Short mmCIF file of C-alpha atoms and ligand atoms in Angstrom, two decimals:
data_model
loop_
_atom_site.label_atom_id
_atom_site.label_comp_id
_atom_site.label_asym_id
_atom_site.label_seq_id
_atom_site.Cartn_x
_atom_site.Cartn_y
_atom_site.Cartn_z
CA UNK S 340 0.00 0.00 0.00
CA UNK S 341 1.32 3.41 -1.00
CA UNK S 342 0.14 6.77 0.36
CA UNK S 343 1.27 9.97 -1.31
CA UNK S 344 2.09 13.44 -0.04
CA UNK S 345 2.41 16.05 -2.76
CA UNK S 346 2.08 19.78 -3.40
CA UNK S 347 -1.14 21.24 -4.83
CA UNK S 348 0.22 24.68 -5.75
CA UNK S 349 3.52 25.98 -7.20
CA UNK S 350 5.76 24.19 -4.70
CA UNK S 351 6.95 25.08 -1.19
CA UNK S 352 3.61 24.15 0.38
CA UNK S 353 5.41 22.65 3.38
CA UNK S 354 5.64 19.06 2.08
CA UNK S 355 8.89 18.38 3.94
CA UNK S 356 7.42 19.15 7.34
CA UNK S 357 4.32 17.07 6.59
CA UNK S 358 6.32 14.04 5.36
CA UNK S 359 8.51 14.21 8.49
CA UNK S 360 5.32 14.34 10.61
CA UNK S 361 3.68 11.30 8.98
CA UNK S 362 6.86 9.22 8.48
CA UNK S 363 6.55 7.35 11.81
CA UNK S 364 3.42 5.62 10.43
CA UNK S 365 5.30 4.16 7.44
CA UNK S 366 8.12 1.68 6.78
CA UNK S 367 9.48 3.34 3.63
CA UNK S 368 9.60 6.99 2.51
CA UNK S 369 10.40 7.46 -1.20
CA UNK S 370 10.98 10.47 -3.45
CA UNK S 371 9.52 9.74 -6.90
CA UNK S 372 10.49 12.75 -9.05
CA UNK S 373 12.33 16.08 -9.19
CA UNK S 374 15.87 16.70 -8.07
CA UNK S 375 17.86 19.29 -6.14
CA UNK S 376 15.48 21.99 -7.37
CA UNK S 377 13.44 20.88 -4.34
CA UNK S 378 14.08 22.45 -0.95
CA UNK S 379 12.14 20.72 1.84
CA UNK S 380 12.46 22.36 5.25
CA UNK S 381 12.31 20.37 8.48
CA UNK S 382 12.95 21.36 12.08
CA UNK S 383 14.94 18.69 13.86
CA UNK S 384 15.65 19.23 17.56
CA UNK S 385 14.62 22.84 16.94
CA UNK S 386 17.26 23.26 14.22
CA UNK S 387 16.41 24.07 10.60
CA UNK S 388 17.41 21.53 7.97
CA UNK S 389 16.72 21.86 4.23
CA UNK S 390 16.70 18.65 2.19
CA UNK S 391 17.12 18.77 -1.59
CA UNK S 392 17.76 15.15 -2.60
CA UNK S 393 17.20 12.96 0.42
CA UNK S 394 13.60 12.04 1.35
CA UNK S 395 12.16 13.84 4.37
CA UNK S 396 11.81 10.61 6.37
CA UNK S 397 15.59 10.38 6.86
CA UNK S 398 15.53 11.57 10.47
CA UNK S 399 13.54 8.52 11.52
CA UNK S 400 16.44 6.10 11.84
CA UNK S 401 14.42 2.86 11.53
CA UNK S 402 12.70 3.87 8.27
CA UNK S 403 14.01 3.07 4.82
CA UNK S 404 14.35 6.14 2.59
CA UNK S 405 14.50 5.65 -1.17
CA UNK S 406 15.53 7.91 -4.02
CA UNK S 407 13.40 6.54 -6.84
CA UNK S 408 14.06 6.12 -10.55
CA UNK S 409 11.91 9.17 -11.37
CA UNK S 410 14.35 11.46 -9.56
CA UNK S 411 17.30 13.22 -11.18
CA UNK S 412 20.26 13.00 -8.82
CA UNK S 413 23.09 15.46 -8.36
CA UNK S 414 25.84 13.41 -6.67
CA UNK S 415 27.53 16.56 -5.31
CA UNK S 416 24.38 17.79 -3.56
CA UNK S 417 23.69 14.27 -2.29
CA UNK S 418 27.16 13.90 -0.77
CA UNK S 419 26.90 17.28 0.95
CA UNK S 420 23.47 16.43 2.29
CA UNK S 421 24.53 13.00 3.55
CA UNK S 422 27.31 14.70 5.50
CA UNK S 423 24.86 17.23 7.00
CA UNK S 424 22.47 14.45 8.01
CA UNK S 425 25.31 12.41 9.52
CA UNK S 426 25.88 15.27 11.97
CA UNK S 427 22.52 14.26 13.52
CA UNK S 428 23.74 10.70 14.02
CA UNK S 429 21.97 9.34 10.93
CA UNK S 430 23.83 6.57 9.12
CA UNK S 431 22.77 6.89 5.48
CA UNK S 432 24.50 3.62 4.66
CA UNK S 433 21.79 1.90 6.70
CA UNK S 434 18.61 3.76 5.79
CA UNK S 435 19.10 5.42 2.40
CA UNK S 436 18.70 3.37 -0.79
CA UNK S 437 19.01 4.62 -4.37
CA UNK S 438 17.37 3.13 -7.44
CA UNK S 439 19.79 1.85 -10.07
CA UNK S 440 17.58 3.60 -12.65
CA UNK S 441 17.86 7.08 -11.14
CA UNK S 442 19.26 9.51 -13.72
CA UNK S 443 22.44 11.42 -12.88
CA UNK S 444 22.86 15.19 -13.19
CA UNK S 445 26.31 15.95 -14.62
CA UNK S 446 28.13 19.33 -14.45
CA UNK S 447 27.32 20.16 -18.10
CA UNK S 448 23.58 19.81 -17.30
CA UNK S 449 23.92 22.74 -14.95
CA UNK S 450 25.84 24.74 -17.56
CA UNK S 451 23.17 23.94 -20.15
CA UNK S 452 20.43 25.06 -17.75
CA UNK S 453 22.19 28.41 -17.36
CA UNK S 454 22.80 28.77 -21.11
CA UNK S 455 19.17 27.97 -21.92
CA UNK S 456 17.83 30.46 -19.38
CA UNK S 457 20.19 33.20 -20.60
CA UNK S 458 19.06 32.62 -24.18
CA UNK S 459 15.43 33.17 -23.18
CA UNK S 460 16.03 36.71 -21.89
CA UNK S 461 12.87 38.28 -20.43
CA UNK S 462 10.83 35.12 -20.91
CA UNK S 463 13.15 32.91 -18.83
CA UNK S 464 11.48 30.23 -16.69
CA UNK S 465 13.26 31.29 -13.52
CA UNK S 466 14.80 27.82 -13.18
CA UNK S 467 16.71 26.96 -10.03
CA UNK S 468 19.68 26.32 -12.40
CA UNK S 469 20.30 22.89 -10.89
CA UNK S 470 20.36 21.20 -14.29
CA UNK S 471 16.88 19.70 -14.00
CA UNK S 472 15.55 20.45 -17.51
CA UNK S 473 18.68 19.25 -19.36
CA UNK S 474 18.89 16.10 -17.18
CA UNK S 475 15.30 15.11 -17.97
CA UNK S 476 15.93 15.94 -21.65
CA UNK S 477 18.74 13.38 -21.63
CA UNK S 478 16.38 10.87 -20.02
CA UNK S 479 13.64 11.24 -22.65
CA UNK S 480 16.32 11.64 -25.33
CA UNK S 481 17.73 8.28 -24.17
CA UNK S 482 21.24 9.56 -23.51
CA UNK S 483 21.34 9.75 -19.72
CA UNK S 484 23.75 8.14 -17.31
CA UNK S 485 22.00 6.23 -14.55
CA UNK S 486 23.15 5.25 -11.07
CA UNK S 487 23.41 1.59 -12.11
CA UNK S 488 25.96 2.62 -14.77
CA UNK S 489 28.40 3.59 -12.01
CA UNK S 490 29.12 -0.07 -11.46
CA UNK S 491 30.14 -0.45 -15.10
CA UNK S 492 33.78 -0.10 -16.18
CA UNK S 493 32.76 2.09 -19.11
CA UNK S 494 31.21 4.82 -16.90
CA UNK S 495 33.94 7.40 -17.53
CA UNK S 496 33.87 6.74 -21.28
CA UNK S 497 30.08 7.16 -21.28
CA UNK S 498 30.47 10.37 -19.28
CA UNK S 499 33.00 11.81 -21.75
CA UNK S 500 30.70 10.96 -24.69
CA UNK S 501 27.83 12.79 -23.01
CA UNK S 502 30.00 15.78 -22.14
CA UNK S 503 31.11 16.09 -25.78
CA UNK S 504 27.49 16.11 -26.89
CA UNK S 505 26.69 18.78 -24.31
CA UNK S 506 29.71 20.81 -25.40
CA UNK S 507 28.28 21.04 -28.93
CA UNK S 508 25.00 22.34 -27.50
CA UNK S 509 26.84 24.85 -25.30
CA UNK S 510 28.80 26.02 -28.37
CA UNK S 511 25.46 26.63 -30.12
CA UNK S 512 24.42 28.82 -27.21
CA UNK S 513 27.85 30.56 -27.41
CA UNK S 514 28.09 29.78 -23.72
CA UNK S 515 31.52 29.43 -22.18
CA UNK S 516 32.10 28.26 -18.65
CA UNK S 517 35.01 26.49 -17.03
CA UNK S 518 33.49 23.37 -15.48
CA UNK S 519 36.75 21.78 -14.33
CA UNK S 520 36.14 22.55 -10.64
CA UNK S 521 32.59 21.13 -10.87
CA UNK S 522 33.95 18.06 -12.59
CA UNK S 523 36.48 17.41 -9.86
CA UNK S 524 33.76 17.63 -7.21
CA UNK S 525 31.50 15.48 -9.36
CA UNK S 526 33.96 12.59 -9.57
CA UNK S 527 34.66 12.76 -5.85
CA UNK S 528 30.92 12.57 -5.23
CA UNK S 529 30.59 9.65 -7.66
CA UNK S 530 33.08 7.69 -5.53
CA UNK S 531 30.96 8.49 -2.46
CA UNK S 532 27.76 7.47 -4.28
CA UNK S 533 29.30 4.07 -5.02
CA UNK S 534 29.55 3.43 -1.29
CA UNK S 535 25.78 3.83 -0.79
CA UNK S 536 23.19 1.08 -1.24
CA UNK S 537 22.04 0.88 -4.86
CA UNK S 538 18.91 -1.20 -5.37
CA UNK S 539 16.43 -2.30 -7.96
CA UNK S 540 13.68 -0.08 -6.55
CA UNK S 541 10.69 -1.64 -8.29
CA UNK S 542 11.41 -5.15 -6.94
CA UNK S 543 12.32 -3.78 -3.52
CA UNK S 544 9.14 -1.72 -3.16
CA UNK S 545 6.78 -4.31 -4.60
CA UNK S 546 8.22 -7.04 -2.39
CA UNK S 547 7.88 -4.75 0.61
CA UNK S 548 4.24 -4.01 -0.29
CA UNK S 549 3.58 -7.74 -0.65
CA UNK S 550 5.04 -8.26 2.82
CA UNK S 551 2.54 -5.73 4.21
CA UNK S 552 4.92 -2.76 4.54
CA UNK S 553 3.59 0.77 4.18
CA UNK S 554 5.16 3.19 1.72
CA UNK S 555 4.93 6.98 1.77
CA UNK S 556 5.70 8.63 -1.58
CA UNK S 557 7.03 12.19 -1.25
CA UNK S 558 6.42 14.64 -4.07
CA UNK S 559 8.62 17.58 -4.94
CA UNK S 560 7.55 20.88 -6.58
CA UNK S 561 3.79 21.30 -6.96
CA UNK S 562 1.00 20.24 -9.30
CA UNK S 563 0.89 23.66 -11.02
CA UNK S 564 4.54 23.04 -11.97
CA UNK S 565 3.76 19.62 -13.52
CA UNK S 566 5.29 19.20 -17.00
CA UNK S 567 1.90 18.28 -18.53
CA UNK S 568 -0.68 20.05 -16.39
CA UNK S 569 1.18 23.02 -14.95
CA UNK S 570 1.42 26.54 -16.33
CA UNK S 571 3.51 25.41 -19.30
CA UNK S 572 6.18 26.45 -20.29
CA UNK S 573 6.74 27.90 -16.80
CA UNK S 574 6.95 24.47 -15.19
CA UNK S 575 9.52 21.95 -14.09
CA UNK S 576 10.45 18.91 -16.19
CA UNK S 577 8.77 16.03 -14.34
CA UNK S 578 5.29 14.74 -13.52
CA UNK S 579 4.79 16.10 -10.04
CA UNK S 580 1.26 14.67 -9.74
CA UNK S 581 0.15 11.36 -8.20
CA UNK S 582 0.49 9.54 -11.55
CA UNK S 583 4.23 10.26 -11.29
CA UNK S 584 4.42 7.92 -8.30
CA UNK S 585 3.78 4.90 -10.53
CA UNK S 586 6.43 5.75 -13.13
CA UNK S 587 8.80 7.23 -10.55
CA UNK S 588 8.92 4.20 -8.26
CA UNK S 589 7.63 1.30 -10.34
CA UNK S 590 4.37 0.69 -8.49
CA UNK S 591 0.97 -0.04 -10.00
CA UNK S 592 -1.85 2.55 -9.80
CA UNK S 593 -3.80 -0.12 -7.89
CA UNK S 594 -1.37 0.25 -4.98
CA UNK S 595 -2.06 3.96 -4.47
CA UNK S 596 -4.25 4.52 -1.43
CA UNK S 597 -4.45 7.96 0.21
CA UNK S 598 -3.37 11.00 -1.82
CA UNK S 599 -2.63 13.74 0.69
CA UNK S 600 -2.44 17.12 -1.01
CA UNK S 601 -0.61 19.94 0.70
CA UNK S 602 -1.66 23.55 0.16
CA UNK S 603 -0.79 26.77 1.90
CA UNK S 604 -3.70 28.80 3.28
CA UNK S 605 -2.71 31.34 0.58
CA UNK S 606 -0.54 31.06 -2.56
CA UNK S 607 3.11 31.55 -3.41
CA UNK S 608 5.22 31.05 -6.49
CA UNK S 609 8.94 31.39 -7.05
CA UNK S 610 10.30 31.99 -10.56
CA UNK S 611 8.48 33.22 -13.65
CA UNK S 612 5.07 32.42 -15.07
CA UNK S 613 1.39 33.15 -14.54
CA UNK S 614 0.04 33.61 -11.03
CA UNK S 615 -3.54 34.96 -11.22
CA UNK S 616 -3.95 35.88 -7.54
CA UNK S 617 -0.52 37.47 -7.12
CA UNK S 618 -0.58 40.58 -4.92
CA UNK S 619 1.94 43.19 -5.98
CA UNK S 620 0.91 45.54 -3.18
CA UNK S 621 1.46 45.96 0.56
CA UNK S 622 -0.72 42.91 1.32
CA UNK S 623 1.56 40.72 -0.81
CA UNK S 624 4.55 42.19 0.99
CA UNK S 625 2.89 41.45 4.35
CA UNK S 626 2.30 37.80 3.38
CA UNK S 627 5.96 37.50 2.33
CA UNK S 628 7.15 39.02 5.60
CA UNK S 629 4.83 37.07 7.93
CA UNK S 630 5.31 33.81 6.04
CA UNK S 631 9.11 34.27 5.62
CA UNK S 632 8.51 33.58 1.95
CA UNK S 633 12.02 33.21 0.57
CA UNK S 634 13.07 30.17 -1.49
CA UNK S 635 14.59 27.27 0.48
CA UNK S 636 16.83 26.38 -2.49
CA UNK S 637 17.73 29.72 -4.07
CA UNK S 638 16.81 32.30 -1.39
CA UNK S 639 14.75 34.24 -3.95
CA UNK S 640 11.73 36.17 -2.60
CA UNK S 641 8.55 34.18 -3.29
CA UNK S 642 5.69 35.93 -5.05
CA UNK S 643 2.62 35.92 -2.77
CA UNK S 644 -1.14 36.12 -3.24
CA UNK S 645 -4.55 34.94 -2.03
CA UNK S 646 -5.81 31.37 -2.13
CA UNK S 647 -6.82 30.33 -5.67
CA UNK S 648 -9.67 27.80 -5.61
CA UNK S 649 -9.87 27.46 -9.40
CA UNK S 650 -6.31 26.12 -9.31
CA UNK S 651 -6.82 24.08 -6.10
CA UNK S 652 -9.96 22.40 -7.44
CA UNK S 653 -8.03 21.51 -10.63
CA UNK S 654 -5.05 20.04 -8.79
CA UNK S 655 -7.28 18.01 -6.44
CA UNK S 656 -8.98 16.61 -9.55
CA UNK S 657 -5.87 15.58 -11.49
CA UNK S 658 -4.25 14.03 -8.41
CA UNK S 659 -7.33 12.24 -7.04
CA UNK S 660 -6.66 13.93 -3.71
CA UNK S 661 -8.41 12.16 -0.83
CA UNK S 662 -7.51 14.65 1.91
CA UNK S 663 -6.04 18.12 2.05
CA UNK S 664 -3.46 19.39 4.51
CA UNK S 665 -3.49 23.15 4.89
CA UNK S 666 -0.21 24.70 6.03
CA UNK S 667 0.77 28.18 7.19
CA UNK S 668 -2.73 29.02 8.44
CA UNK S 669 -0.97 30.95 11.24
CA UNK S 670 0.49 33.35 8.66
CA UNK S 671 -3.03 34.74 8.16
CA UNK S 672 -3.53 35.36 11.91
CA UNK S 673 -3.27 39.15 11.78
CA UNK S 674 -5.25 39.94 8.62
CA UNK S 675 -8.58 41.74 9.22
CA UNK S 676 -9.97 40.53 5.88
CA UNK S 677 -9.02 37.55 3.74
CA UNK S 678 -9.87 36.89 0.13
CA UNK S 679 -10.30 33.69 -1.85
CA UNK S 680 -10.41 33.51 -5.64
CA UNK S 681 -13.51 31.59 -6.76
CA UNK S 682 -13.54 32.32 -10.52
CA UNK S 683 -11.31 33.57 -13.30
CA UNK S 684 -12.69 36.37 -15.45
CA UNK S 685 -11.20 36.18 -18.94
CA UNK S 686 -12.36 38.56 -21.70
CA UNK S 687 -15.40 39.47 -19.58
CA UNK S 688 -16.45 35.81 -19.05
CA UNK S 689 -16.27 34.01 -15.69
CA UNK S 690 -14.98 30.45 -15.51
CA UNK S 691 -13.97 27.88 -12.90
CA UNK S 692 -11.64 26.03 -15.25
CA UNK S 693 -7.93 26.50 -15.91
CA UNK S 694 -7.66 27.63 -19.55
CA UNK S 695 -5.06 26.46 -22.06
CA UNK S 696 -1.99 28.72 -21.96
CA UNK S 697 -2.75 30.65 -18.82
CA UNK S 698 0.52 32.48 -19.54
CA UNK S 699 -0.95 34.17 -22.62
CA UNK S 700 -4.23 35.35 -21.11
CA UNK S 701 -5.17 38.28 -18.92
CA UNK S 702 -6.97 36.76 -15.95
CA UNK S 703 -8.99 38.88 -13.56
CA UNK S 704 -9.55 36.89 -10.35
CA UNK S 705 -13.03 37.11 -8.79
CA UNK S 706 -12.77 37.16 -5.00
CA UNK S 707 -14.97 36.25 -2.06
CA UNK S 708 -14.12 38.12 1.14
CA UNK S 709 -13.81 36.49 4.57
CA UNK S 710 -13.47 37.98 8.02
CA UNK S 711 -10.02 37.30 9.47
CA UNK S 712 -9.74 35.55 12.86
CA UNK S 713 -7.37 38.11 14.29
CA UNK S 714 -5.75 35.95 16.95
CA UNK S 715 -2.51 34.07 17.45
CA UNK S 716 -3.23 30.46 16.50
CA UNK S 717 0.33 29.12 16.62
CA UNK S 718 -0.05 27.58 20.08
CA UNK S 719 -3.41 25.90 19.52
CA UNK S 720 -3.22 22.13 19.99
CA UNK S 721 -6.61 20.80 18.90
CA UNK S 722 -9.54 21.47 16.56
CA UNK S 723 -11.78 22.73 19.37
CA UNK S 724 -9.33 25.58 19.96
CA UNK S 725 -9.40 26.86 16.38
CA UNK S 726 -11.23 30.18 15.81
CA UNK S 727 -14.71 29.95 14.29
CA UNK S 728 -13.68 32.34 11.50
CA UNK S 729 -10.84 30.02 10.49
CA UNK S 730 -13.21 27.05 10.42
CA UNK S 731 -15.59 29.04 8.18
CA UNK S 732 -12.69 29.83 5.81
CA UNK S 733 -11.78 26.13 5.72
CA UNK S 734 -15.38 25.00 5.34
CA UNK S 735 -15.81 27.17 2.25
CA UNK S 736 -12.70 25.57 0.73
CA UNK S 737 -13.98 22.06 1.57
CA UNK S 738 -17.30 22.73 -0.14
CA UNK S 739 -15.69 24.26 -3.22
CA UNK S 740 -13.07 21.58 -3.88
CA UNK S 741 -15.19 18.67 -2.69
CA UNK S 742 -12.32 17.22 -0.64
CA UNK S 743 -11.97 17.62 3.13
CA UNK S 744 -9.19 19.61 4.74
CA UNK S 745 -8.14 17.08 7.40
CA UNK S 746 -5.12 18.81 8.94
CA UNK S 747 -4.18 22.40 9.64
CA UNK S 748 -0.53 23.26 10.20
CA UNK S 749 -0.09 26.27 12.46
CA UNK S 750 3.66 26.76 12.55
CA UNK S 751 6.90 25.33 11.14
CA UNK S 752 7.56 23.09 14.17
CA UNK S 753 7.04 19.31 14.10
CA UNK S 754 4.32 19.49 16.75
CA UNK S 755 2.42 22.41 15.19
CA UNK S 756 -0.28 20.48 13.35
CA UNK S 757 -3.93 19.91 14.17
CA UNK S 758 -6.23 17.11 13.02
CA UNK S 759 -9.71 18.46 12.27
P1 GDP O 281 8.34 22.32 0.72
O1 GDP O 281 9.25 22.57 -0.43
O2 GDP O 281 6.93 22.04 0.26
O3 GDP O 281 8.82 21.27 1.66
O4 GDP O 281 8.26 23.70 1.53
P2 GDP O 281 9.51 24.65 1.90
O5 GDP O 281 10.30 24.03 2.97
O6 GDP O 281 10.22 25.09 0.68
O7 GDP O 281 8.73 25.94 2.41
C1 GDP O 281 7.82 25.90 3.45
C2 GDP O 281 8.29 26.88 4.54
O8 GDP O 281 7.22 27.11 5.44
C3 GDP O 281 9.41 26.34 5.37
O9 GDP O 281 10.22 27.42 5.79
C4 GDP O 281 8.72 25.71 6.56
O10 GDP O 281 9.52 25.66 7.74
C5 GDP O 281 7.56 26.65 6.74
N1 GDP O 281 6.32 26.06 7.27
C6 GDP O 281 5.79 24.83 7.04
N2 GDP O 281 4.58 24.73 7.63
C7 GDP O 281 4.35 25.89 8.24
C8 GDP O 281 3.25 26.42 9.00
O11 GDP O 281 2.23 25.77 9.20
N3 GDP O 281 3.37 27.70 9.48
C9 GDP O 281 4.48 28.45 9.25
N4 GDP O 281 4.50 29.70 9.74
N5 GDP O 281 5.53 28.00 8.53
C10 GDP O 281 5.45 26.74 8.03
P1 IMO O 282 9.85 22.20 -3.74
O1 IMO O 282 9.97 20.70 -3.82
C1 IMO O 282 9.06 25.96 -5.76
C2 IMO O 282 10.30 26.28 -9.94
C3 IMO O 282 11.43 27.21 -10.28
C4 IMO O 282 11.05 27.60 -11.69
C5 IMO O 282 10.45 26.30 -12.26
C6 IMO O 282 11.44 25.47 -13.06
O2 IMO O 282 10.75 22.82 -2.74
O3 IMO O 282 8.42 22.59 -3.60
P2 IMO O 282 13.58 23.99 -12.49
O4 IMO O 282 14.74 24.24 -11.56
O5 IMO O 282 12.76 22.81 -12.14
O6 IMO O 282 13.98 24.02 -13.92
O7 IMO O 282 12.62 25.29 -12.30
O8 IMO O 282 10.01 25.57 -11.14
N1 IMO O 282 10.62 25.26 -8.91
C7 IMO O 282 10.15 25.30 -7.65
N2 IMO O 282 9.39 26.22 -7.04
N3 IMO O 282 9.42 24.83 -5.12
C8 IMO O 282 10.16 23.88 -5.73
O9 IMO O 282 10.42 22.69 -5.16
C9 IMO O 282 10.59 24.10 -7.05
N4 IMO O 282 11.33 23.41 -7.94
C10 IMO O 282 11.34 24.13 -9.07
O10 IMO O 282 11.47 28.31 -9.42
O11 IMO O 282 10.02 28.56 -11.66
MG1 MG O 283 10.56 24.04 -1.11
#
């Protein structure tokens, strides 16, 4: 049986905290897509830890954590992260397994990411520049190096072949960068990677499921950044939605049980692309300040805006979400009035559907106003303690999306979560 935790917005919904919270109920925690573009924040013993490659169940020593075949892996980031985790007494050689089919990010992928973004000028995606797009291009282009290849004598020859191909592309972009330092780090990290446990993930997971073990699949990015269903072309390069769990881990759709969708109580987006409810005024600034909305991977300020139910309804639909977890409700504590977008007005017509090419249309969000709860909720421990105005806000969301909000997170800490 596989349960899924994934993001319903444009990423950074608080998935890391939620996975860490639920991990004790599972035997295996597995990342199924994305790469070091992800930044999942956890608080361990009161200290902040941001994970980019390792699943967010790693701090539970007796759980197996898997990096699945759907992930693109930067060995340098992984090595650094394993060292950071080891400082907490975690032995990654015991509880971190990597699929032999995971694709490897090489230094020229990062250079290509930079070159491609530069060539786009004003219309750049706002990529994290971690090499994600080029790495997935090599996967679908059937050129990639995979973790299982490390065990092959011809790995270096294969690497050089790929680098030469990339060099031609970089020449086309007229992009020059000395990657020798990256390469040195890369080969050091490759040696480290060889010392970790490399598995055939699909057999491992399916055998575990057969033996009655419970698997938690951890999504990265968010559904509005999905390569097929997001705000294309301002998206990432993987399927971030629940269907990605099957191809990213090698499990059948029949094994998927709960799909837990994580949403903030408002919206944020980092990078370029359409964002209908974005607030470019003092309210947006207030959300950024109160929510500390700065990217966990790049430090960039996140764009902020009101909750968008047209988008949330859509992402619940394409994921088959069975329960919603609402994070950062506490960030709204001091607002006198809150707004929720219920419809998009496009060319004078109202609609509750996401149109094709949102990026090319002028969308006027239609809002419903709510009274704020105006009280500090960060110390509340149970549903009975939640303000009536917050419950009304949540109830409206439940009715609109047709899926219940089952948990409210009221602070970044491990214990700040309420079952409702
Ligand atoms: P992820 O990528 O989905 O794991 O989310 P990030 O870690 O990038 O961003 C979420 C940020 O919000 C992190 O700084 C978390 O510590 C923080 N956070 C998570 N849940 C809550 C919450 O309920 N309230 C507040 N105030 N912060 C939260
Ligand atoms: P987590 O897992 C928020 C955004 C980038 C950019 C676009 C493409 O922490 O929620 P890419 O590097 O994939 O080529 O960037 O996607 N992006 C994220 N935004 N959270 C993330 O991950 C993201 N990963 C990528 O900002 O707009
Ligand atoms: Mg993040």
